[in-house]
Coordinates of C-alpha atoms in Angstrom, one line a residue:
Chain A
M1 CA 257.6 169.8 -5.8
A2 CA 261.4 169.1 -5.3
L3 CA 262.5 165.9 -3.7
E4 CA 263.6 167.1 -0.8
D5 CA 260.6 168.7 0.6
K6 CA 258.8 165.2 -0.4
L7 CA 261.2 163.5 1.8
Y8 CA 260.9 165.9 4.5
T9 CA 257.5 164.4 5.1
L10 CA 259.1 161.5 6.6
K11 CA 260.5 160.3 9.6
Y12 CA 264.0 159.2 9.8
T13 CA 266.5 158.4 12.5
P14 CA 269.9 158.2 10.6
D15 CA 272.5 155.8 12.0
T16 CA 276.2 157.0 11.8
T17 CA 277.5 154.7 9.2
S18 CA 275.3 153.6 6.3
H19 CA 274.0 150.5 5.7
L20 CA 274.6 150.7 1.8
K21 CA 277.7 149.8 0.7
P22 CA 278.2 150.3 -2.9
D23 CA 281.5 149.0 -4.1
M24 CA 283.7 152.3 -5.6
N25 CA 286.0 150.1 -8.1
D26 CA 282.8 148.7 -9.7
C27 CA 280.7 152.3 -9.5
K28 CA 283.9 153.8 -11.3
R29 CA 283.6 151.9 -14.5
C30 CA 279.8 151.8 -14.6
D31 CA 278.4 153.5 -17.3
K32 CA 274.7 153.1 -17.0
R33 CA 274.8 154.0 -13.1
A34 CA 271.4 153.1 -13.3
C35 CA 271.2 153.8 -9.2
T36 CA 271.4 157.6 -9.4
T37 CA 267.9 157.8 -11.1
V38 CA 266.0 154.5 -10.0
C39 CA 266.3 155.3 -6.7
P40 CA 263.5 157.1 -5.0
A41 CA 265.4 159.2 -2.6
K42 CA 268.2 160.5 -4.8
V43 CA 270.6 158.6 -2.8
Y44 CA 273.1 158.2 -4.9
E45 CA 274.6 161.2 -6.3
W46 CA 278.1 161.9 -8.4
Q47 CA 280.1 164.8 -8.2
N48 CA 282.8 164.8 -10.8
D49 CA 284.7 161.3 -10.2
N50 CA 282.8 160.4 -6.7
M51 CA 279.8 159.3 -5.3
T52 CA 278.1 160.2 -2.7
V53 CA 275.9 157.8 -0.6
N54 CA 273.0 159.9 1.2
F55 CA 272.1 156.5 3.0
E56 CA 270.0 159.0 5.7
N57 CA 267.5 159.4 3.0
C58 CA 266.7 155.7 2.1
L59 CA 263.7 154.3 2.0
E60 CA 265.0 150.8 2.3
C61 CA 262.9 149.9 -0.4
G62 CA 265.9 147.6 -2.6
A63 CA 265.4 148.9 -6.2
C64 CA 269.3 150.1 -5.9
R65 CA 270.9 146.6 -5.5
I66 CA 268.5 145.0 -7.7
V67 CA 269.8 147.3 -11.0
C68 CA 273.6 147.4 -10.1
P69 CA 274.8 145.5 -13.0
Y70 CA 277.8 144.1 -11.1
K71 CA 275.2 142.9 -8.2
S72 CA 278.2 144.1 -5.9
L73 CA 275.9 146.4 -4.2
K74 CA 276.1 145.4 -0.3
W75 CA 272.8 146.2 0.8
E76 CA 271.3 145.4 4.3
Y77 CA 268.8 146.7 6.2
P78 CA 269.4 149.6 9.1
K79 CA 269.8 148.4 12.5
G80 CA 266.6 148.1 14.4
T81 CA 266.5 151.2 15.6
K82 CA 267.5 153.5 12.7
G83 CA 266.3 154.1 9.3
V84 CA 262.7 155.5 7.7
T85 CA 259.6 155.6 9.7
F86 CA 256.1 155.4 7.5
K87 CA 253.7 156.7 9.7
L88 CA 251.4 155.9 7.1
G89 CA 252.5 154.4 4.6
Chain B
M1 CA 272.4 126.4 26.5
K2 CA 270.2 126.4 22.9
E3 CA 267.2 125.9 25.5
L4 CA 267.5 129.6 26.5
N5 CA 265.7 131.6 24.2
K6 CA 263.6 128.9 22.9
T7 CA 259.9 129.1 21.5
D8 CA 257.8 127.3 19.7
V9 CA 257.6 129.5 16.8
I10 CA 259.4 132.4 15.1
V11 CA 257.8 135.1 12.8
V12 CA 259.9 137.3 11.1
G13 CA 258.2 140.1 10.2
G14 CA 255.4 142.2 11.1
G15 CA 253.3 142.6 8.4
P16 CA 249.9 141.3 7.4
A17 CA 251.4 137.8 6.2
G18 CA 253.6 138.0 9.1
I19 CA 250.7 138.9 11.5
S20 CA 248.0 136.3 10.2
C21 CA 250.8 133.7 10.7
A22 CA 251.4 134.1 14.0
I23 CA 247.6 134.8 15.1
T24 CA 246.5 131.5 13.4
I25 CA 249.4 129.4 15.7
A26 CA 248.5 131.5 18.8
R27 CA 244.8 130.4 18.6
G28 CA 245.7 126.9 17.8
G29 CA 247.8 127.4 21.5
K30 CA 251.8 127.5 20.7
K31 CA 253.5 130.0 21.5
V32 CA 255.0 132.3 18.9
V33 CA 257.5 135.4 18.6
L34 CA 257.0 137.8 16.1
I35 CA 259.8 139.6 15.5
E36 CA 259.1 143.3 13.6
R37 CA 262.6 145.3 12.4
G38 CA 260.5 148.7 12.6
A39 CA 259.5 150.9 15.6
F40 CA 256.0 149.4 15.1
A41 CA 254.2 147.0 13.0
G42 CA 253.8 149.1 9.4
S43 CA 256.5 151.6 10.1
K44 CA 258.7 149.9 7.2
N45 CA 255.6 148.6 5.2
V46 CA 253.7 150.6 2.2
F47 CA 251.2 149.3 0.1
G48 CA 248.2 151.1 -2.2
G49 CA 245.5 150.3 -1.0
A50 CA 242.8 148.5 -0.4
I51 CA 242.0 145.5 1.3
Y52 CA 239.2 142.9 0.8
T53 CA 236.3 142.4 3.2
Q54 CA 235.9 138.2 2.8
P55 CA 239.7 137.4 2.9
T56 CA 240.4 139.9 5.9
K57 CA 237.3 138.2 7.4
E58 CA 239.3 134.9 7.5
I59 CA 241.5 136.0 9.8
F60 CA 240.2 139.0 11.5
P61 CA 236.4 138.1 11.6
D62 CA 235.1 141.2 13.4
F63 CA 237.3 143.6 11.6
E64 CA 234.8 145.6 10.2
T65 CA 233.6 147.0 13.1
T66 CA 236.5 147.3 15.0
A67 CA 239.1 148.4 12.7
P68 CA 240.5 151.5 11.3
L69 CA 239.1 151.6 8.3
E70 CA 238.9 154.6 5.9
R71 CA 236.1 154.3 3.1
H72 CA 234.4 151.5 1.9
N73 CA 235.0 151.3 -1.6
T74 CA 231.6 151.4 -3.3
E75 CA 233.6 152.7 -7.0
H76 CA 236.0 151.1 -9.3
K77 CA 237.6 153.2 -11.8
F78 CA 239.7 152.5 -14.9
L79 CA 241.0 155.7 -16.4
I80 CA 243.0 155.5 -19.8
L81 CA 245.2 158.1 -20.1
G82 CA 246.4 159.7 -23.6
E83 CA 248.7 162.6 -23.4
N84 CA 246.5 165.3 -22.7
D85 CA 242.9 163.1 -22.8
S86 CA 241.2 160.3 -21.0
T87 CA 238.8 157.7 -21.4
S88 CA 237.1 156.4 -17.9
I89 CA 235.0 153.6 -17.4
S90 CA 233.4 153.1 -13.8
Y91 CA 231.7 150.7 -12.1
K92 CA 229.8 151.1 -9.1
N93 CA 228.2 149.1 -6.6
K94 CA 227.0 149.7 -2.8
I95 CA 227.6 146.5 -1.5
G96 CA 231.5 146.9 -2.2
G97 CA 233.8 144.3 -1.4
S98 CA 237.1 146.8 0.1
Y99 CA 238.0 149.3 2.3
T100 CA 241.0 152.1 2.2
V101 CA 243.2 151.4 5.1
I102 CA 246.3 153.5 6.0
R103 CA 249.1 150.8 6.4
G104 CA 250.6 152.6 9.8
N105 CA 247.8 152.5 11.8
F106 CA 246.1 149.1 10.3
D107 CA 248.9 146.9 10.8
R108 CA 249.2 148.3 14.0
W109 CA 245.7 147.3 15.0
M110 CA 246.5 143.7 13.2
A111 CA 249.7 143.7 15.7
E112 CA 247.2 144.7 19.0
K113 CA 245.3 141.5 18.2
A114 CA 247.9 139.3 17.6
K115 CA 249.0 140.0 21.2
E116 CA 245.7 139.7 22.4
T117 CA 245.8 136.2 21.5
G118 CA 249.5 135.7 23.2
V119 CA 251.7 136.1 20.2
Y120 CA 254.7 138.0 22.1
L121 CA 256.1 141.2 19.8
V122 CA 259.6 141.9 19.5
E123 CA 259.8 145.4 17.8
K124 CA 262.9 147.6 16.2
T125 CA 265.0 143.9 15.7
V126 CA 266.3 143.2 12.8
V127 CA 266.9 139.3 12.0
R128 CA 270.0 139.5 10.7
E129 CA 270.4 135.7 9.6
L130 CA 268.9 132.7 10.1
I131 CA 270.8 129.8 11.9
Q132 CA 270.7 126.2 10.6
E133 CA 271.5 122.7 11.9
N134 CA 272.6 120.0 9.6
G135 CA 270.2 121.9 6.9
R136 CA 268.0 122.6 8.9
V137 CA 266.7 126.2 10.1
I138 CA 266.3 126.2 14.3
G139 CA 266.5 129.8 14.8
V140 CA 267.6 133.6 14.2
K141 CA 270.3 135.7 14.9
T142 CA 269.4 139.3 15.7
E143 CA 272.1 141.9 16.4
L144 CA 271.3 141.4 20.3
E145 CA 270.7 137.7 20.5
N146 CA 269.9 134.1 19.3
Y147 CA 266.8 132.7 19.0
F148 CA 265.4 129.0 18.5
A149 CA 262.4 127.9 17.4
D150 CA 261.0 124.2 15.7
V151 CA 260.1 126.1 12.8
V152 CA 260.8 129.9 11.6
I153 CA 258.5 131.5 8.9
L154 CA 259.8 134.1 6.8
A155 CA 257.7 136.9 6.2
D156 CA 260.2 139.2 5.9
G157 CA 258.9 141.4 2.9
V158 CA 259.6 141.2 -1.0
N159 CA 263.6 141.7 -0.2
S160 CA 263.8 138.6 1.7
L161 CA 267.6 138.4 2.4
L162 CA 266.8 135.4 4.6
A163 CA 265.0 133.2 1.8
K164 CA 268.0 134.3 0.0
Q165 CA 271.0 133.1 2.8
I166 CA 269.5 129.4 2.8
G167 CA 269.5 129.6 -1.2
L168 CA 265.3 129.5 -1.4
R169 CA 265.2 132.2 -3.7
K170 CA 267.6 134.4 -5.7
D171 CA 267.3 138.3 -6.0
F172 CA 265.3 139.7 -8.6
E173 CA 266.3 140.8 -12.1
P174 CA 264.6 144.5 -12.9
K175 CA 261.8 142.5 -15.4
D176 CA 260.7 140.7 -12.5
V177 CA 260.2 144.0 -9.8
A178 CA 258.1 147.0 -9.9
L179 CA 259.4 150.5 -8.0
S180 CA 256.2 152.1 -6.9
V181 CA 256.2 155.4 -5.6
K182 CA 253.3 156.7 -3.6
E183 CA 252.3 159.7 -1.7
V184 CA 249.5 160.7 0.4
L185 CA 247.7 164.4 0.5
K186 CA 245.5 165.9 2.6
L187 CA 242.5 167.0 1.2
D188 CA 239.4 168.2 3.6
T189 CA 236.7 165.3 3.4
G190 CA 234.2 167.5 2.0
K191 CA 236.0 168.4 -1.1
I192 CA 236.6 164.7 -1.5
N193 CA 232.8 163.8 -1.4
E194 CA 232.2 166.8 -3.8
R195 CA 235.1 165.9 -6.6
F196 CA 234.7 162.4 -6.6
N197 CA 230.9 162.2 -5.9
L198 CA 230.8 159.8 -2.9
S199 CA 229.1 160.1 0.2
D200 CA 231.3 160.3 3.7
N201 CA 232.0 156.6 4.1
E202 CA 232.3 155.6 0.6
G203 CA 235.5 155.2 -1.6
C204 CA 237.0 154.8 -5.1
I205 CA 239.7 153.4 -6.3
H206 CA 241.1 154.3 -9.5
E207 CA 243.6 152.2 -12.0
I208 CA 245.1 154.7 -13.9
F209 CA 246.8 153.4 -17.2
G210 CA 249.1 155.4 -19.7
G211 CA 249.6 159.1 -19.1
P212 CA 253.0 159.6 -18.4
M213 CA 253.2 155.7 -18.5
L214 CA 252.1 155.1 -21.8
G215 CA 254.3 153.0 -23.7
M216 CA 255.9 151.3 -20.6
L217 CA 255.2 148.9 -17.9
G218 CA 253.5 150.6 -15.5
L219 CA 250.2 151.1 -13.9
G220 CA 249.2 154.2 -11.7
F221 CA 246.9 154.1 -8.7
M222 CA 244.4 156.4 -6.7
Y223 CA 242.7 155.8 -3.7
T224 CA 240.1 157.8 -1.5
N225 CA 240.6 158.1 2.2
K226 CA 238.7 159.5 4.8
D227 CA 240.5 163.2 4.5
T228 CA 243.4 162.2 2.7
I229 CA 244.1 160.7 -1.3
T230 CA 246.5 158.4 -2.2
I231 CA 247.9 158.8 -5.4
G232 CA 251.1 156.5 -6.8
L233 CA 252.1 154.7 -9.4
G234 CA 254.2 150.9 -10.1
L235 CA 257.1 151.1 -12.9
T236 CA 258.9 148.0 -13.7
L237 CA 262.3 148.8 -12.5
S238 CA 263.5 147.4 -16.3
E239 CA 261.5 149.8 -17.5
L240 CA 262.7 152.4 -15.3
A241 CA 266.5 151.6 -15.4
E242 CA 266.5 151.4 -19.1
R243 CA 265.1 154.9 -19.4
G244 CA 266.8 156.2 -16.7
L245 CA 263.8 157.8 -15.2
K246 CA 263.2 158.9 -12.0
P247 CA 260.2 157.5 -10.4
Y248 CA 259.0 160.2 -8.6
E249 CA 259.4 163.1 -11.6
V250 CA 257.2 160.2 -13.4
L251 CA 254.2 160.8 -10.5
E252 CA 254.6 164.7 -10.6
D253 CA 253.7 164.2 -14.5
L254 CA 250.9 162.0 -13.4
K255 CA 249.8 164.2 -11.1
S256 CA 249.7 167.0 -13.6
H257 CA 247.7 165.3 -16.2
P258 CA 244.8 167.5 -17.0
T259 CA 242.6 165.0 -16.1
I260 CA 244.2 164.1 -12.8
A261 CA 245.4 167.1 -11.6
P262 CA 241.7 168.9 -11.0
L263 CA 240.9 166.0 -8.6
I264 CA 244.1 166.8 -5.9
K265 CA 243.9 170.4 -6.5
D266 CA 245.1 172.2 -3.5
A267 CA 245.7 168.9 -1.3
V268 CA 248.7 169.3 0.9
L269 CA 251.3 166.1 0.6
E270 CA 251.5 164.6 3.8
E271 CA 253.7 161.6 3.3
Y272 CA 255.6 160.1 0.4
S273 CA 256.8 156.4 0.4
A274 CA 258.1 154.1 -2.3
H275 CA 258.5 150.1 -1.9
L276 CA 259.0 147.8 -4.1
I277 CA 256.5 145.1 -5.9
P278 CA 257.1 141.7 -6.5
E279 CA 256.4 141.0 -10.6
G280 CA 257.7 137.7 -11.7
G281 CA 254.3 135.5 -11.0
Y282 CA 253.9 131.9 -10.9
K283 CA 257.0 130.7 -12.9
K284 CA 259.4 133.1 -10.3
V285 CA 257.5 131.6 -6.9
P286 CA 260.3 129.9 -5.2
K287 CA 260.8 126.9 -3.1
L288 CA 258.3 128.1 -0.4
V289 CA 259.1 125.6 2.5
S290 CA 262.5 123.5 3.8
D291 CA 263.1 121.8 7.1
G292 CA 262.1 123.6 9.3
V293 CA 261.0 127.2 7.6
L294 CA 258.4 128.6 5.0
I295 CA 257.9 131.5 3.6
V296 CA 254.9 133.6 3.0
G297 CA 253.3 136.7 1.5
D298 CA 255.6 139.0 -0.7
A299 CA 258.9 136.9 0.4
G300 CA 257.4 134.0 -1.4
M301 CA 256.7 136.6 -4.2
L302 CA 253.0 135.9 -3.9
V303 CA 251.4 138.6 -5.8
N304 CA 248.6 139.1 -8.5
N305 CA 250.0 141.9 -10.6
L306 CA 247.0 142.1 -12.6
H307 CA 244.5 142.6 -9.9
W308 CA 246.2 144.2 -7.4
E309 CA 246.3 141.2 -4.9
G310 CA 249.0 141.4 -2.5
T311 CA 248.1 142.4 1.2
N312 CA 244.6 139.6 0.8
L313 CA 247.4 136.7 -0.7
A314 CA 249.9 137.9 2.2
M315 CA 247.5 137.1 4.6
L316 CA 245.8 134.0 3.2
S317 CA 249.6 132.4 2.8
G318 CA 250.1 133.6 6.6
K319 CA 247.1 131.7 7.7
Y320 CA 248.0 128.3 5.7
A321 CA 251.4 128.4 7.1
G322 CA 250.3 129.0 10.7
E323 CA 247.8 125.8 10.1
T324 CA 250.7 123.9 8.4
V325 CA 252.5 124.2 11.7
L326 CA 249.7 123.4 13.7
E327 CA 249.1 120.2 12.2
A328 CA 252.9 119.5 11.7
Y329 CA 253.0 119.7 15.6
N330 CA 250.4 116.7 15.8
Q331 CA 252.9 115.0 14.4
N332 CA 256.0 116.2 15.8
D333 CA 257.6 116.3 12.3
F334 CA 258.8 120.0 11.2
T335 CA 261.0 118.4 8.4
E336 CA 260.0 119.7 4.6
K337 CA 258.2 116.4 4.2
T338 CA 255.6 117.2 6.8
L339 CA 255.5 121.3 6.1
K340 CA 255.4 120.5 2.5
R341 CA 251.3 120.3 3.1
Y342 CA 251.6 124.5 3.2
E343 CA 252.3 124.2 -0.9
E344 CA 249.9 122.2 -1.1
K345 CA 247.1 124.3 1.0
L346 CA 248.0 127.2 -1.6
K347 CA 247.6 125.5 -4.5
N348 CA 244.5 124.3 -4.3
S349 CA 243.1 127.6 -3.0
F350 CA 242.8 130.8 -5.2
V351 CA 246.1 131.9 -4.6
M352 CA 248.2 130.0 -6.3
K353 CA 245.3 128.9 -9.0
D354 CA 245.3 133.0 -9.8
L355 CA 249.1 133.3 -10.0
K356 CA 249.0 130.1 -12.3
T357 CA 246.2 131.7 -14.7
Y358 CA 248.2 134.8 -15.2
K359 CA 251.2 132.8 -15.4
D360 CA 252.0 134.1 -18.8
L361 CA 250.7 137.5 -18.0
M362 CA 254.0 139.7 -17.3
D363 CA 255.6 138.0 -20.7
I364 CA 253.4 138.9 -22.9
A365 CA 252.7 142.4 -21.5
H366 CA 257.2 143.1 -21.7
K367 CA 256.8 141.6 -24.9
K368 CA 253.9 144.1 -26.3
S369 CA 254.2 147.1 -24.2
D370 CA 254.5 149.2 -26.9
S371 CA 251.4 148.2 -28.5
F372 CA 248.7 147.1 -25.5
M373 CA 250.5 149.5 -23.0
D374 CA 250.7 152.4 -25.9
Y375 CA 249.2 152.7 -29.4
Y376 CA 245.5 150.7 -28.0
L377 CA 245.4 152.8 -25.0
R378 CA 246.2 156.1 -27.3
T379 CA 243.7 154.5 -30.1
I380 CA 240.9 154.7 -27.5
N381 CA 240.9 158.0 -26.5
S382 CA 241.7 159.0 -30.5
F383 CA 238.6 156.9 -31.0
F384 CA 236.3 158.7 -28.4
E385 CA 237.5 161.9 -29.7
M386 CA 236.9 161.9 -33.3
F387 CA 233.1 160.5 -31.9
T388 CA 232.6 163.5 -29.9
T389 CA 233.4 166.0 -32.6
V390 CA 231.3 168.1 -34.2
D391 CA 233.0 169.6 -37.3
S392 CA 231.7 170.1 -40.7
V393 CA 233.6 166.3 -41.2
P394 CA 230.8 164.2 -42.6
K395 CA 231.0 161.2 -39.9
R396 CA 231.6 158.5 -42.5
E397 CA 234.5 160.5 -43.4
K398 CA 235.8 160.5 -39.8
Y399 CA 235.0 156.7 -39.6
L400 CA 236.8 155.7 -42.9
S401 CA 239.8 157.7 -42.1
F402 CA 239.9 156.6 -38.4
I403 CA 240.3 153.1 -39.7
K404 CA 242.8 153.7 -42.1
K405 CA 244.6 155.3 -40.0
F406 CA 244.5 152.7 -37.0
L407 CA 245.6 150.3 -40.2
Q408 CA 248.2 152.3 -41.6
D409 CA 250.2 153.2 -38.0
R410 CA 250.0 149.3 -37.0
G411 CA 250.7 147.7 -40.1
I412 CA 249.2 144.0 -40.9
K413 CA 251.8 142.6 -39.5
G414 CA 252.1 144.8 -36.2
L415 CA 247.9 144.0 -35.7
F416 CA 248.5 140.7 -36.5
S417 CA 250.8 140.2 -33.9
D418 CA 249.1 141.9 -31.5
L419 CA 245.9 139.8 -32.3
W420 CA 247.7 136.5 -32.1
N421 CA 249.5 137.8 -28.7
G422 CA 245.9 138.9 -27.5
I423 CA 244.5 135.6 -28.1
K424 CA 247.6 133.8 -26.4
L425 CA 246.8 135.5 -23.4
V426 CA 243.3 135.0 -23.3
W427 CA 244.0 131.4 -23.8
S428 CA 247.0 131.3 -21.1
I429 CA 244.6 132.4 -18.6
L430 CA 241.3 130.8 -19.3
W431 CA 243.3 126.9 -20.0
H432 CA 246.5 126.0 -18.7

């Protein structure tokens, strides 16, 4: 089953702006890019030289903030009415 | 101006720790505001899992008859998965000391109980910052307003940005936290009973070693609920990062293991989720007390990883914090000096004692994951494969060649190191 199908089982109330703010200067020179594999929702994706932040899929776990080697990922919870809702958890 | 929006106690986080703390304080006659960032208590929370009867009774004495419970666990199974084979040990006891629950339902029930005792629950609100005056926490800043209190309890979970903000804890290193992914799969109650050999209200907790996690610091789990199965795994974040693994792909591999797949055949995915689990143990527990503030639950990294105890430690730490706050009201002193009693209560209880018992576990496990979490798991399966295979090879030859392979593969040096670390681990668990 593809990850997209799994994320589909979740209730999301996306905001218009991202609650995740990586530092693009650091991202561009990062060679490990662990956030792209570690994220359980594939929020971080690279296409050529550009990284997209699919913050709408975020499960708010915090893994990306911790694996960032530069510790420059600004990580906040989404606004109180936004983000993911686990019906079962 | 400061007298507006003032209450006795503010608890940040409507999880097991926060709710237990709030309820304890409300029962003691004080005003509590419980602030939860999710739409409802439990909506931003994830766990395995099961709750233990005894500790839960300390907060909710009649929960067994009134709470939304899934199954009563009467079996605890340990599965050691090889690449394609497995060896299992199962302990069954009708008495059983735990229940599987669904977080979303159970936390909401706990929150209702809290409201019944007078706790004022505020949902969909994020506490962005703590407000301090002369180094003492006096309130919180949400997206809308500032609220003030005599004491603030931080029950804001594994990431606790608030504890970080006031310098009580540093952020995790990847080796001190595990990332867990899990799936709740719908499966007919009758099928669950049949496949797991259970009657309607009986459940089985599965602890899974090896399989796709061979050689890594990780564990799998599977729980039986009324009409769903929970399956998931937790892997130390540093392992995932270093190996470039995607957690959901490792979970797919676990689900397709020949021992696991038949158990979940035709089950339909109801919900996927992920969460972090503190793994640092005793050595990484932050400062839990400061002027005007206490830390409970995962925010204080109070998790016993070997035994999968997090929820019960959260509830009990919430209770101890609540009791401490009530004592502080008797003395009208909310400085660290008085609030420090919370740490003493923890130290004198199994909560801190157990964390201390296992303080060296993670270090040794990290060092020895190639042997304890790989070689020996494979060896157990190889042994039973050899023992149960009937062919024309004489038994004595089988035994001797098994032992020879064991000594050669691991080497004398390796075996001694394993034995030495095993002894060190047992020693650290039995003595301090």
